[in-house]
């Protein structure tokens, strides 16, 4: 029964995630063991309660997460956490109390461990083993001996305790986590999965926080208690694009499973310093594995430079999935951190920052700079887009107005909670890690109440007609059931209208007299900067990536999603989108694919989804690309993922899988077992010939078409294929 409850809750929150996020893309799901005990170690913990929900959705295994007891004591949150078998953990920081008086060091160099208190009560507020914490977490130390109410010895010198008048402090009690570890060992012995965020709490920094040693005690302790246990540790990287924003994107990457070395288990069993050393070695291994699946930029400015350089390096008209964007960003960060003192890198960074400043000044996005069109084309395009935007705005208006109270209340409460979290934390920057959580919680609580209120209004309105009571109730219930679909349709129409709105400014600039020179100067600056970035990467990349080759083509990597999750994908995560697409099919046929007259969004997540022209056959004809040489980061779009697929061609329809971009072959599992493998080759070649023949006939019949000319039937060449 508990497993059924877990699946129901997981299904419910999967729908919530599909509404809140525009896209969630998994990578490396095939690496997760299908059976046996697994510890999922996730970082960075950037989205409080949303992070475990995303992992539950994407990993394909049932996970028992370790959750703060303070959070599980909350009524609704605790009920949801217990329904998914969360393990409560009492954290010292949740029980911290302000100490009486102030503390200081009398002799910083002679007796650095001797702490003197002013008006303190050490004997009543502290015990041996408790922790003293200075304000803003600038220093902590464990109490070794309490001499009196005003004197004690600690285990580590508080070097920043230098003020003559003393400093305020907090008292953190020593926690006995024996019951927590026992519960974890029992779950792992039973072959279940346990999830943990080893940073100890959520935050909104650009890099990971230092990891806590608890995960190593769980792994080594479980292996010490049961030597035959085949335990695996899977590191998970959570990479968000604007994590706190509604309809943002996320990439979840799973690393290779780690095995616990038997020699570390034996060292752990010996206890004492050997035990601490074994935990330290395993923690270092986990940390390095997490760095391989996360993006760790030293600061926001560096991240913006890295993203701009990656866009400049990306070939024109080459679509990147957000998982591939994350991989490129990670490699650029690694290269920058390795060569950041190189004069050429410093000069390139300054030029990229200047280019970014110019783009912000003119209100343009990078991918809009190279779009060329005549003034007549720009005028026609501007008019058509304004019409589209007005039409989509009218479609989005009813749902927007109905849900405006929810949006306002959610914004106010989430901002208030962010301020409270920021005041109570020493590691948060702006408290943005709690925004998405509270937006979702407020919407979950307030939306049903608001929809019920609207249903009552409908019931009252129907009172003016000569209907029976049963019919009144039926109409009111139908209104209550219909409003969520109106809301989702408004979200979809609204975000498409917003995408169009963001693309209007560059069209307007191309019409204004005199602005052509400005755009031409930007194009020239971009071309020069692109050459600098490319040459710099070709020169320096081989030093950290020995297999780097600027002309090498690597095959697409294996599917990120195993076939075992296909049924769950179709039945759960795409439910809302499937209903919307079916209902809106006549409208999308009139507007063109996705309502864009064969236009397409930029797949660059930090490009904010502004439109650009794309040759649909470029991916098939284009061939070689320098981006692929950065390590086989291109993956087939037909990965059987539960996440929403934004490509124009369905990747799992009609029993086919997609190889590369826009080219399909039949799934190998549908071939007869008694036929040789040559049958596969024959079918692939026949499919390729059909595609080539269809393309040639279209070209001969219609003549050469411009890249920016939409098809008469509203479909792209990829769809025809």
XYZ file of C-alpha atoms in Angstrom:
721
model
C 0.000 0.000 0.000
C 2.862 2.394 0.814
C 4.343 1.831 -2.655
C 1.013 2.703 -4.250
C 0.845 5.898 -2.212
C 4.413 6.722 -3.250
C 3.533 6.267 -6.932
C 0.377 8.354 -6.618
C 2.214 11.199 -4.917
C 5.042 10.956 -7.440
C 2.552 11.089 -10.318
C 0.828 14.131 -8.792
C 4.043 16.087 -8.351
C 5.195 15.058 -11.815
C 2.218 16.948 -13.223
C 3.074 19.932 -11.025
C 6.662 19.916 -12.313
C 5.438 19.716 -15.911
C 3.405 22.853 -15.309
C 6.062 24.776 -13.376
C 8.994 23.933 -15.660
C 9.088 24.440 -19.380
C 11.473 21.529 -19.836
C 13.358 19.044 -17.656
C 16.034 17.144 -19.530
C 17.768 14.074 -18.020
C 21.224 12.807 -18.982
C 22.826 9.499 -18.100
C 19.706 7.767 -16.791
C 20.906 4.541 -18.399
C 23.785 4.500 -15.897
C 21.483 4.002 -12.902
C 21.380 0.375 -11.679
C 17.951 -1.112 -12.230
C 18.131 -3.214 -9.075
C 20.000 -3.264 -5.809
C 20.763 -0.638 -3.161
C 21.745 2.807 -4.414
C 22.646 6.027 -2.634
C 21.754 9.033 -4.774
C 24.004 11.975 -3.909
C 22.681 15.228 -5.407
C 24.128 18.721 -5.646
C 23.932 21.654 -5.769
C 20.858 21.894 -3.565
C 19.535 25.010 -5.291
C 15.765 24.544 -5.125
C 14.793 23.308 -1.647
C 11.805 20.913 -1.888
C 11.724 20.949 -5.704
C 15.094 19.181 -6.046
C 13.989 15.817 -4.598
C 10.808 15.894 -6.692
C 12.833 16.262 -9.888
C 15.096 13.363 -8.905
C 12.072 11.204 -8.056
C 10.640 11.973 -11.469
C 13.760 11.301 -13.527
C 15.684 8.471 -11.856
C 13.195 5.641 -12.441
C 13.698 4.268 -8.897
C 11.787 4.828 -5.667
C 13.971 6.942 -3.371
C 13.758 7.619 0.356
C 15.233 11.078 0.823
C 16.777 12.360 4.002
C 14.752 15.423 5.007
C 15.185 17.938 7.790
C 12.951 17.107 10.745
C 12.153 20.809 11.012
C 10.566 20.665 7.550
C 8.749 17.402 8.220
C 7.153 18.928 11.317
C 5.225 21.309 9.070
C 1.679 20.000 8.479
C 1.389 19.697 4.701
C 5.058 19.285 3.876
C 5.437 16.589 6.518
C 2.443 14.658 5.182
C 3.862 14.659 1.652
C 7.343 13.732 2.893
C 6.063 10.776 4.917
C 4.007 9.554 1.954
C 7.220 9.147 -0.077
C 9.053 7.405 2.786
C 11.346 10.323 3.666
C 13.761 9.812 6.557
C 13.684 12.662 9.123
C 17.038 14.082 10.202
C 17.418 16.490 13.092
C 20.093 19.034 12.213
C 22.127 21.001 14.783
C 21.477 24.296 12.982
C 17.740 23.774 13.396
C 18.178 23.580 17.190
C 20.734 26.375 17.486
C 20.176 28.931 20.237
C 21.808 32.274 20.845
C 24.346 32.087 23.652
C 24.193 34.414 26.645
C 26.822 37.170 26.724
C 29.862 37.375 24.453
C 33.070 35.382 24.015
C 36.664 36.401 23.232
C 40.264 35.161 23.162
C 42.536 36.633 25.826
C 45.722 35.269 24.293
C 45.252 34.556 20.608
C 48.785 33.205 20.086
C 49.706 31.769 23.468
C 46.410 30.003 24.266
C 44.305 29.981 21.089
C 41.996 27.239 22.439
C 41.156 29.044 25.674
C 37.896 31.000 25.364
C 36.773 33.523 27.940
C 33.169 34.588 28.306
C 31.638 37.888 29.401
C 28.334 37.382 31.262
C 28.141 33.850 29.794
C 26.579 30.662 31.212
C 28.651 27.895 29.687
C 27.775 25.271 32.298
C 24.026 25.666 31.674
C 23.941 26.247 27.909
C 26.736 23.999 26.628
C 27.954 20.434 26.986
C 31.172 18.757 25.933
C 30.805 17.914 22.229
C 28.498 20.851 21.467
C 29.500 23.409 18.841
C 30.106 27.135 19.164
C 29.276 29.115 16.044
C 30.299 32.706 15.368
C 27.939 35.123 13.540
C 27.461 34.515 9.802
C 29.176 31.144 10.235
C 32.654 32.677 9.981
C 33.955 30.094 12.425
C 32.877 27.033 14.401
C 34.540 24.887 17.038
C 33.611 21.902 19.175
C 33.695 22.288 22.965
C 36.421 20.107 24.490
C 36.128 21.076 28.185
C 33.916 23.411 30.218
C 35.894 24.940 33.089
C 33.300 27.375 34.424
C 30.461 29.642 33.299
C 33.015 31.990 31.749
C 35.829 29.623 30.729
C 36.095 26.724 28.307
C 38.485 24.953 25.954
C 37.627 24.115 22.353
C 39.156 21.718 19.839
C 39.908 24.258 17.113
C 41.093 27.835 17.384
C 38.539 30.467 16.390
C 40.995 32.650 14.493
C 38.459 35.350 13.666
C 37.545 35.881 17.315
C 39.788 38.935 17.629
C 37.588 41.785 18.889
C 38.455 43.088 22.376
C 34.809 43.519 23.372
C 34.000 39.951 22.374
C 31.550 38.466 19.890
C 28.069 37.016 19.972
C 27.766 33.279 19.389
C 25.324 30.416 18.953
C 25.184 27.099 20.761
C 24.624 24.042 18.528
C 23.871 20.805 20.384
C 25.669 17.570 19.560
C 23.290 15.289 17.667
C 23.016 11.523 18.006
C 22.114 10.257 14.528
C 22.225 6.564 15.433
C 18.546 6.045 14.603
C 18.950 7.792 11.253
C 21.878 5.600 10.233
C 20.043 2.481 11.411
C 17.063 3.380 9.229
C 19.326 4.025 6.235
C 21.119 0.701 6.726
C 17.778 -1.130 6.837
C 16.585 0.504 3.600
C 19.840 -0.332 1.821
C 19.901 -3.914 3.116
C 16.415 -4.355 1.645
C 17.719 -3.283 -1.786
C 16.039 0.133 -1.726
C 17.408 3.562 -2.658
C 18.315 6.457 -0.380
C 18.757 10.061 -1.504
C 20.815 12.727 0.222
C 21.933 16.299 -0.405
C 25.384 16.284 1.217
C 25.714 20.071 1.357
C 23.402 19.998 4.367
C 20.873 22.560 3.157
C 19.656 24.477 0.134
C 21.407 27.600 -1.138
C 21.554 29.888 -4.161
C 25.292 30.070 -4.783
C 26.952 29.417 -8.131
C 29.131 26.589 -6.800
C 28.772 23.635 -4.450
C 29.177 24.075 -0.705
C 31.577 21.836 1.272
C 30.110 18.361 1.622
C 29.129 16.813 4.948
C 30.598 13.439 5.880
C 27.246 11.793 6.645
C 26.949 10.186 3.207
C 30.282 8.397 3.689
C 29.199 7.037 7.082
C 26.031 5.704 5.448
C 27.915 3.987 2.632
C 30.825 2.615 4.673
C 28.605 1.731 7.623
C 26.179 -0.199 5.442
C 29.049 -2.123 3.830
C 30.651 -2.809 7.226
C 27.367 -4.160 8.595
C 26.737 -6.299 5.495
C 29.929 -7.142 3.550
C 27.942 -8.887 0.796
C 25.962 -5.720 0.034
C 26.449 -4.586 -3.576
C 26.055 -0.881 -2.830
C 26.374 1.762 -5.537
C 26.670 5.529 -5.206
C 25.209 7.604 -8.051
C 26.096 11.298 -8.134
C 23.400 13.569 -9.559
C 23.976 17.081 -10.888
C 21.069 19.531 -10.771
C 21.581 22.294 -13.317
C 18.914 24.985 -13.550
C 18.381 27.894 -15.899
C 16.793 30.497 -13.586
C 15.731 27.957 -10.967
C 13.298 30.270 -9.181
C 11.382 31.372 -12.275
C 8.117 29.955 -13.510
C 8.426 28.007 -16.797
C 12.212 27.783 -16.602
C 14.371 24.793 -17.611
C 16.469 22.208 -15.828
C 18.991 19.481 -16.656
C 19.452 16.466 -14.373
C 22.664 14.564 -15.020
C 23.524 11.191 -13.505
C 27.138 10.099 -13.226
C 28.676 6.662 -13.400
C 27.867 4.449 -10.384
C 30.620 4.415 -7.765
C 31.516 1.262 -5.856
C 32.787 1.428 -2.286
C 36.386 0.086 -2.167
C 36.685 -2.900 0.232
C 39.934 -1.502 1.670
C 38.089 1.628 2.802
C 35.469 -0.542 4.486
C 38.176 -2.406 6.408
C 39.811 0.877 7.343
C 36.446 2.209 8.511
C 35.939 -0.824 10.750
C 39.151 -0.097 12.660
C 37.652 3.133 13.980
C 39.445 6.177 15.344
C 41.687 8.091 12.956
C 41.471 5.262 10.401
C 37.702 5.674 10.297
C 37.992 9.428 9.727
C 40.596 8.904 7.025
C 38.406 6.362 5.206
C 35.453 8.769 5.309
C 37.663 11.562 4.001
C 38.908 9.529 1.048
C 35.410 8.453 0.036
C 34.129 12.008 0.449
C 36.860 13.281 -1.888
C 35.826 10.686 -4.479
C 32.183 11.732 -4.232
C 33.103 15.408 -4.471
C 35.085 14.893 -7.659
C 32.244 12.820 -9.122
C 29.785 15.614 -8.328
C 32.023 18.171 -9.993
C 31.802 16.050 -13.131
C 28.009 16.419 -13.332
C 27.567 19.994 -12.063
C 28.451 23.457 -13.284
C 30.626 25.262 -10.735
C 31.387 28.850 -11.712
C 33.272 30.985 -9.180
C 30.877 33.925 -9.588
C 27.959 35.200 -11.651
C 30.112 37.434 -13.863
C 32.287 34.488 -14.878
C 29.206 32.400 -15.649
C 27.860 35.125 -17.962
C 31.200 35.287 -19.777
C 31.310 31.493 -20.105
C 27.809 31.341 -21.547
C 28.566 34.119 -24.026
C 31.791 32.405 -25.143
C 29.967 29.115 -25.558
C 27.329 30.774 -27.764
C 30.057 32.317 -29.898
C 31.750 28.943 -30.289
C 28.542 27.147 -31.265
C 28.187 26.715 -35.059
C 25.459 28.652 -36.793
C 22.144 26.856 -37.268
C 23.155 23.957 -35.034
C 20.523 23.127 -32.444
C 21.707 22.193 -28.973
C 19.598 20.467 -26.391
C 19.823 22.026 -22.946
C 21.708 18.958 -21.716
C 24.324 19.656 -24.377
C 24.408 23.316 -23.393
C 25.185 22.312 -19.803
C 27.962 19.988 -20.954
C 29.553 22.710 -23.089
C 29.263 25.222 -20.247
C 30.959 22.753 -17.901
C 33.857 22.245 -20.286
C 34.225 25.973 -20.837
C 34.322 26.538 -17.067
C 36.992 23.848 -16.699
C 39.042 25.446 -19.458
C 38.624 28.940 -18.047
C 39.622 27.907 -14.525
C 42.709 26.180 -15.927
C 43.824 29.084 -18.166
C 42.309 32.081 -16.359
C 45.749 33.684 -15.852
C 46.672 33.306 -19.520
C 46.985 36.808 -21.093
C 45.033 35.686 -24.170
C 42.204 34.382 -21.997
C 42.126 37.611 -19.980
C 41.972 39.673 -23.167
C 39.213 37.465 -24.617
C 37.216 37.773 -21.387
C 37.350 41.570 -21.535
C 36.190 41.564 -25.157
C 33.317 39.175 -24.387
C 32.201 41.365 -21.472
C 32.285 44.420 -23.753
C 30.227 42.550 -26.362
C 27.673 41.583 -23.710
C 27.446 45.225 -22.657
C 26.711 46.280 -26.246
C 23.977 43.662 -26.536
C 22.314 44.856 -23.325
C 22.538 48.468 -24.471
C 20.767 47.730 -27.747
C 18.318 45.271 -26.168
C 19.372 42.378 -28.390
C 20.204 38.725 -27.894
C 23.316 37.164 -29.323
C 21.505 34.897 -31.788
C 19.579 37.897 -33.179
C 22.694 39.732 -34.348
C 23.335 37.682 -37.500
C 19.726 37.687 -38.727
C 19.674 39.574 -42.022
C 16.586 40.794 -43.870
C 15.485 43.668 -46.071
C 13.406 46.515 -44.672
C 10.359 45.335 -46.599
C 10.709 41.833 -45.164
C 11.181 43.271 -41.683
C 8.020 45.382 -41.963
C 5.954 42.427 -43.148
C 7.406 40.228 -40.459
C 6.805 42.822 -37.758
C 3.159 43.184 -38.742
C 2.588 39.430 -38.796
C 4.256 38.986 -35.413
C 2.253 41.783 -33.825
C -0.910 40.104 -35.094
C 0.255 36.767 -33.673
C 1.116 38.360 -30.347
C -2.253 40.090 -30.057
C -4.094 36.909 -30.973
C -2.162 34.775 -28.483
C -2.585 37.444 -25.810
C -6.352 37.279 -26.257
C -6.228 33.500 -25.844
C -4.073 33.799 -22.729
C -6.065 36.619 -21.140
C -8.936 34.612 -19.547
C -6.684 32.213 -17.689
C -4.313 35.018 -16.735
C -7.060 37.079 -15.149
C -8.539 34.080 -13.345
C -5.184 33.109 -11.838
C -3.901 36.618 -11.154
C -4.780 36.418 -7.425
C -2.746 33.202 -7.122
C 0.229 34.787 -8.873
C 0.148 37.875 -6.657
C -0.192 35.956 -3.395
C 2.480 33.438 -4.414
C 4.908 36.217 -5.281
C 4.339 38.057 -2.006
C 4.629 34.967 0.183
C 7.641 33.526 -1.657
C 9.522 36.833 -1.397
C 8.724 36.981 2.311
C 9.973 33.427 2.826
C 13.128 34.255 0.849
C 13.891 37.145 3.189
C 13.309 34.940 6.227
C 15.555 32.208 4.813
C 18.258 34.741 3.983
C 18.185 36.181 7.496
C 18.477 32.718 9.055
C 21.293 31.497 6.798
C 24.969 32.287 6.537
C 25.483 30.786 3.065
C 22.581 32.139 0.984
C 23.089 35.130 -1.283
C 19.516 36.254 -1.930
C 17.410 33.350 -0.628
C 16.258 32.437 -4.150
C 16.501 28.717 -3.407
C 13.139 28.834 -1.575
C 11.219 30.881 -4.151
C 10.162 28.049 -6.465
C 9.145 25.866 -3.529
C 6.857 28.459 -2.003
C 5.409 29.505 -5.337
C 4.392 25.900 -5.955
C 3.090 25.387 -2.403
C 0.996 28.561 -2.476
C -0.433 27.673 -5.881
C -1.274 24.150 -4.694
C -3.139 25.480 -1.677
C -4.823 28.531 -3.157
C -5.746 27.398 -6.675
C -8.369 24.772 -5.655
C -9.982 27.294 -3.301
C -10.066 29.966 -5.999
C -11.465 27.537 -8.564
C -14.168 26.493 -6.097
C -15.047 30.171 -5.645
C -15.426 30.554 -9.411
C -17.639 27.452 -9.463
C -19.867 29.013 -6.806
C -20.154 32.129 -8.959
C -21.165 29.952 -11.915
C -23.742 28.203 -9.717
C -25.187 31.548 -8.627
C -25.236 32.808 -12.210
C -27.114 29.703 -13.346
C -29.722 30.472 -10.710
C -31.189 33.035 -13.089
C -32.160 30.251 -15.472
C -34.926 27.713 -15.062
C -32.632 24.729 -14.381
C -33.046 21.926 -11.932
C -30.767 21.812 -8.882
C -29.007 18.756 -10.282
C -28.272 20.593 -13.508
C -27.000 23.633 -11.568
C -24.595 21.437 -9.631
C -23.477 19.636 -12.786
C -22.687 22.923 -14.559
C -20.787 24.218 -11.520
C -18.776 20.996 -11.273
C -17.986 21.107 -15.002
C -16.745 24.684 -14.602
C -14.494 23.646 -11.691
C -13.055 20.779 -13.754
C -12.564 22.912 -16.870
C -10.720 25.825 -15.246
C -7.381 23.932 -14.792
C -7.302 23.168 -18.528
C -8.049 26.811 -19.320
C -5.200 27.748 -16.998
C -2.711 25.442 -18.699
C -3.798 26.571 -22.161
C -3.325 30.189 -21.088
C 0.184 29.374 -19.862
C 1.131 27.803 -23.178
C -0.408 30.567 -25.289
C 1.051 33.228 -23.020
C 4.616 31.945 -23.180
C 4.444 31.744 -26.981
C 3.157 35.305 -27.095
C 5.976 36.388 -24.795
C 8.510 34.727 -27.084
C 7.115 36.721 -29.998
C 7.221 39.925 -27.957
C 10.936 39.425 -27.240
C 11.629 39.139 -30.973
C 9.920 42.405 -31.932
C 12.704 44.782 -30.861
C 15.333 43.551 -33.372
C 12.702 43.762 -36.127
C 11.930 47.326 -35.105
C 15.630 48.237 -35.131
C 16.003 46.869 -38.650
C 13.230 49.233 -39.795
C 14.456 52.433 -38.128
C 16.679 54.452 -40.506
C 20.297 54.652 -39.378
C 20.214 51.559 -37.196
C 21.606 49.368 -39.967
C 25.104 50.655 -39.247
C 24.737 49.737 -35.576
C 23.638 46.201 -36.391
C 26.415 45.837 -38.978
C 28.974 46.940 -36.383
C 27.634 44.349 -33.957
C 27.826 41.656 -36.640
C 31.420 42.565 -37.388
C 32.340 42.598 -33.699
C 30.675 39.221 -33.225
C 32.492 37.679 -36.200
C 35.860 38.909 -34.920
C 35.129 37.720 -31.411
C 33.926 34.351 -32.680
C 37.221 33.881 -34.525
C 39.183 34.821 -31.403
C 37.238 32.349 -29.245
C 37.532 29.553 -31.795
C 41.265 30.038 -32.315
C 41.830 30.242 -28.571
C 39.940 27.001 -27.948
C 41.731 25.199 -30.772
C 45.043 26.308 -29.265
C 44.412 25.611 -25.567
C 41.826 22.809 -25.483
C 44.298 19.993 -26.386
C 46.222 20.728 -23.171
C 43.303 19.643 -20.970
C 41.458 17.415 -23.461
C 44.071 15.237 -25.220
C 41.492 13.809 -27.649
C 40.386 17.269 -28.830
C 40.097 17.605 -32.605
C 38.514 20.677 -34.154
C 37.425 18.738 -37.271
C 36.456 15.408 -35.754
C 32.894 14.179 -35.819
C 31.773 11.987 -32.928
C 28.706 9.798 -33.051
C 25.758 10.696 -30.937
C 26.015 9.289 -27.463
C 23.700 6.484 -26.318
C 20.172 7.216 -25.274
C 19.895 8.962 -21.961
C 16.711 7.128 -21.121
C 16.286 3.379 -20.915
C 13.253 1.780 -22.527
C 11.857 0.703 -19.167
C 10.580 4.204 -18.471
C 8.766 4.764 -21.769
C 5.392 3.649 -20.500
C 5.658 5.803 -17.432
C 6.599 8.738 -19.645
C 3.562 8.426 -21.857
C 1.190 7.856 -18.969
C 2.287 10.590 -16.594
C 4.657 13.397 -17.402
C 3.268 14.247 -20.845
C -0.400 13.962 -19.875
C -1.098 17.679 -19.588
C 0.869 18.491 -22.728
C -0.833 15.724 -24.727
C -4.284 17.008 -23.777
C -3.298 20.553 -24.704
C -1.739 19.581 -28.027
C -4.811 17.555 -28.987
C -7.224 20.339 -28.075
C -5.133 23.031 -29.781
C -4.422 21.062 -32.969
C -6.777 23.085 -35.222
C -5.243 26.320 -33.948
C -1.661 25.172 -34.440
C -2.490 24.039 -37.979
C -3.792 27.523 -38.715
C -0.845 29.301 -37.092
C 1.760 26.842 -38.324
C 3.740 24.347 -36.281
C 3.738 25.422 -32.615
C 1.877 28.566 -33.670
C 4.951 30.119 -35.255
C 4.482 29.970 -39.041
C 7.415 27.534 -39.308
C 9.451 29.743 -37.001
C 11.358 28.128 -34.200
C 12.642 29.114 -30.765
C 16.266 29.239 -29.981
C 17.197 26.109 -28.084
C 19.751 28.109 -26.142
C 18.130 28.291 -22.693
C 19.953 31.423 -21.655
C 18.809 33.030 -24.889
C 15.308 33.340 -23.421
C 13.660 31.568 -26.302
C 13.630 34.323 -28.882
C 12.939 33.231 -32.449
C 15.459 32.806 -35.238
C 15.520 31.428 -38.758
C 16.624 27.835 -39.089
C 17.162 25.646 -42.124
C 15.386 22.414 -41.176
C 17.646 20.320 -43.432
C 20.909 21.854 -42.233
C 21.322 19.195 -39.576
C 21.096 16.439 -42.189
C 23.244 18.047 -44.858
C 25.594 20.009 -42.632
C 27.862 17.182 -41.572
C 30.926 18.279 -39.670
C 30.893 20.481 -36.593
C 33.614 21.529 -34.226
C 31.234 21.381 -31.272
C 31.069 17.602 -31.379
C 34.800 17.395 -30.735
C 34.288 18.540 -27.171
C 33.467 15.048 -26.080
C 30.507 13.344 -27.735
C 27.964 15.589 -26.101
C 25.293 15.304 -28.799
C 22.640 12.773 -27.966
C 19.678 11.503 -29.962
C 16.513 13.399 -29.246
C 14.522 10.189 -29.253
C 15.663 9.106 -25.829
C 12.376 7.866 -24.513
C 12.487 10.539 -21.882
C 9.637 11.421 -19.614
C 10.604 15.053 -20.015
C 8.863 17.141 -22.618
C 10.510 16.893 -26.006
C 10.581 20.206 -27.872
C 11.730 18.820 -31.233
C 9.439 18.958 -34.221
C 9.551 15.249 -34.908
C 8.158 12.724 -32.522
C 10.933 10.482 -31.303
C 8.923 7.502 -30.163
C 6.079 7.345 -32.639
C 5.263 4.449 -34.916
C 7.841 2.196 -33.336
C 10.774 4.258 -34.601
C 13.802 5.819 -33.005
C 15.534 8.936 -34.181
C 19.176 8.814 -35.197
C 20.881 12.181 -35.182
C 18.589 15.028 -36.206
C 15.609 14.518 -38.485
C 16.452 10.981 -39.672
C 14.514 7.956 -38.450
C 15.088 4.224 -38.541
C 12.893 1.455 -37.234
C 13.644 0.221 -33.771
C 15.914 -2.817 -33.725
C 13.623 -4.553 -31.270
C 10.984 -4.877 -33.992
C 13.174 -6.892 -36.364
C 12.535 -10.640 -36.558
C 15.020 -12.598 -34.474
C 15.667 -15.091 -37.267
C 16.895 -12.507 -39.801
C 20.555 -11.508 -40.052
C 21.889 -8.090 -39.105
C 22.209 -7.211 -42.787
C 18.454 -6.649 -42.734
C 19.072 -3.667 -40.480
C 21.580 -2.205 -42.923
C 19.196 -2.679 -45.837
C 16.378 -0.868 -44.051
C 18.609 2.009 -42.994
C 19.910 2.487 -46.531
C 16.414 2.340 -47.981
C 15.221 4.945 -45.477
C 18.168 7.204 -46.358
C 17.433 6.862 -50.080
C 13.773 7.727 -49.485
C 14.768 10.829 -47.542
C 17.273 11.906 -50.201
C 14.809 11.276 -53.027
C 12.056 13.190 -51.271
C 14.398 16.103 -50.650
C 15.578 16.149 -54.290
C 12.036 16.058 -55.666
C 10.936 18.880 -53.387
C 13.892 20.971 -54.507
C 13.236 20.365 -58.214
C 9.549 21.098 -57.861
C 9.706 24.221 -55.768
C 13.085 25.702 -56.677
C 15.577 27.087 -54.209
C 13.853 28.531 -51.172
C 15.162 31.094 -48.761
C 15.895 29.987 -45.237
C 13.335 32.382 -43.823
C 10.460 31.418 -46.155
C 7.766 29.335 -44.414
C 6.157 26.404 -46.189
C 2.706 26.847 -47.583
C 1.340 23.985 -45.556
C 2.856 25.285 -42.320
C 5.290 22.410 -41.840
C 9.062 22.165 -41.952
C 11.175 19.835 -44.078
C 11.893 17.726 -41.031
C 8.186 17.105 -40.567
C 7.843 15.980 -44.193
C 10.667 13.541 -43.622
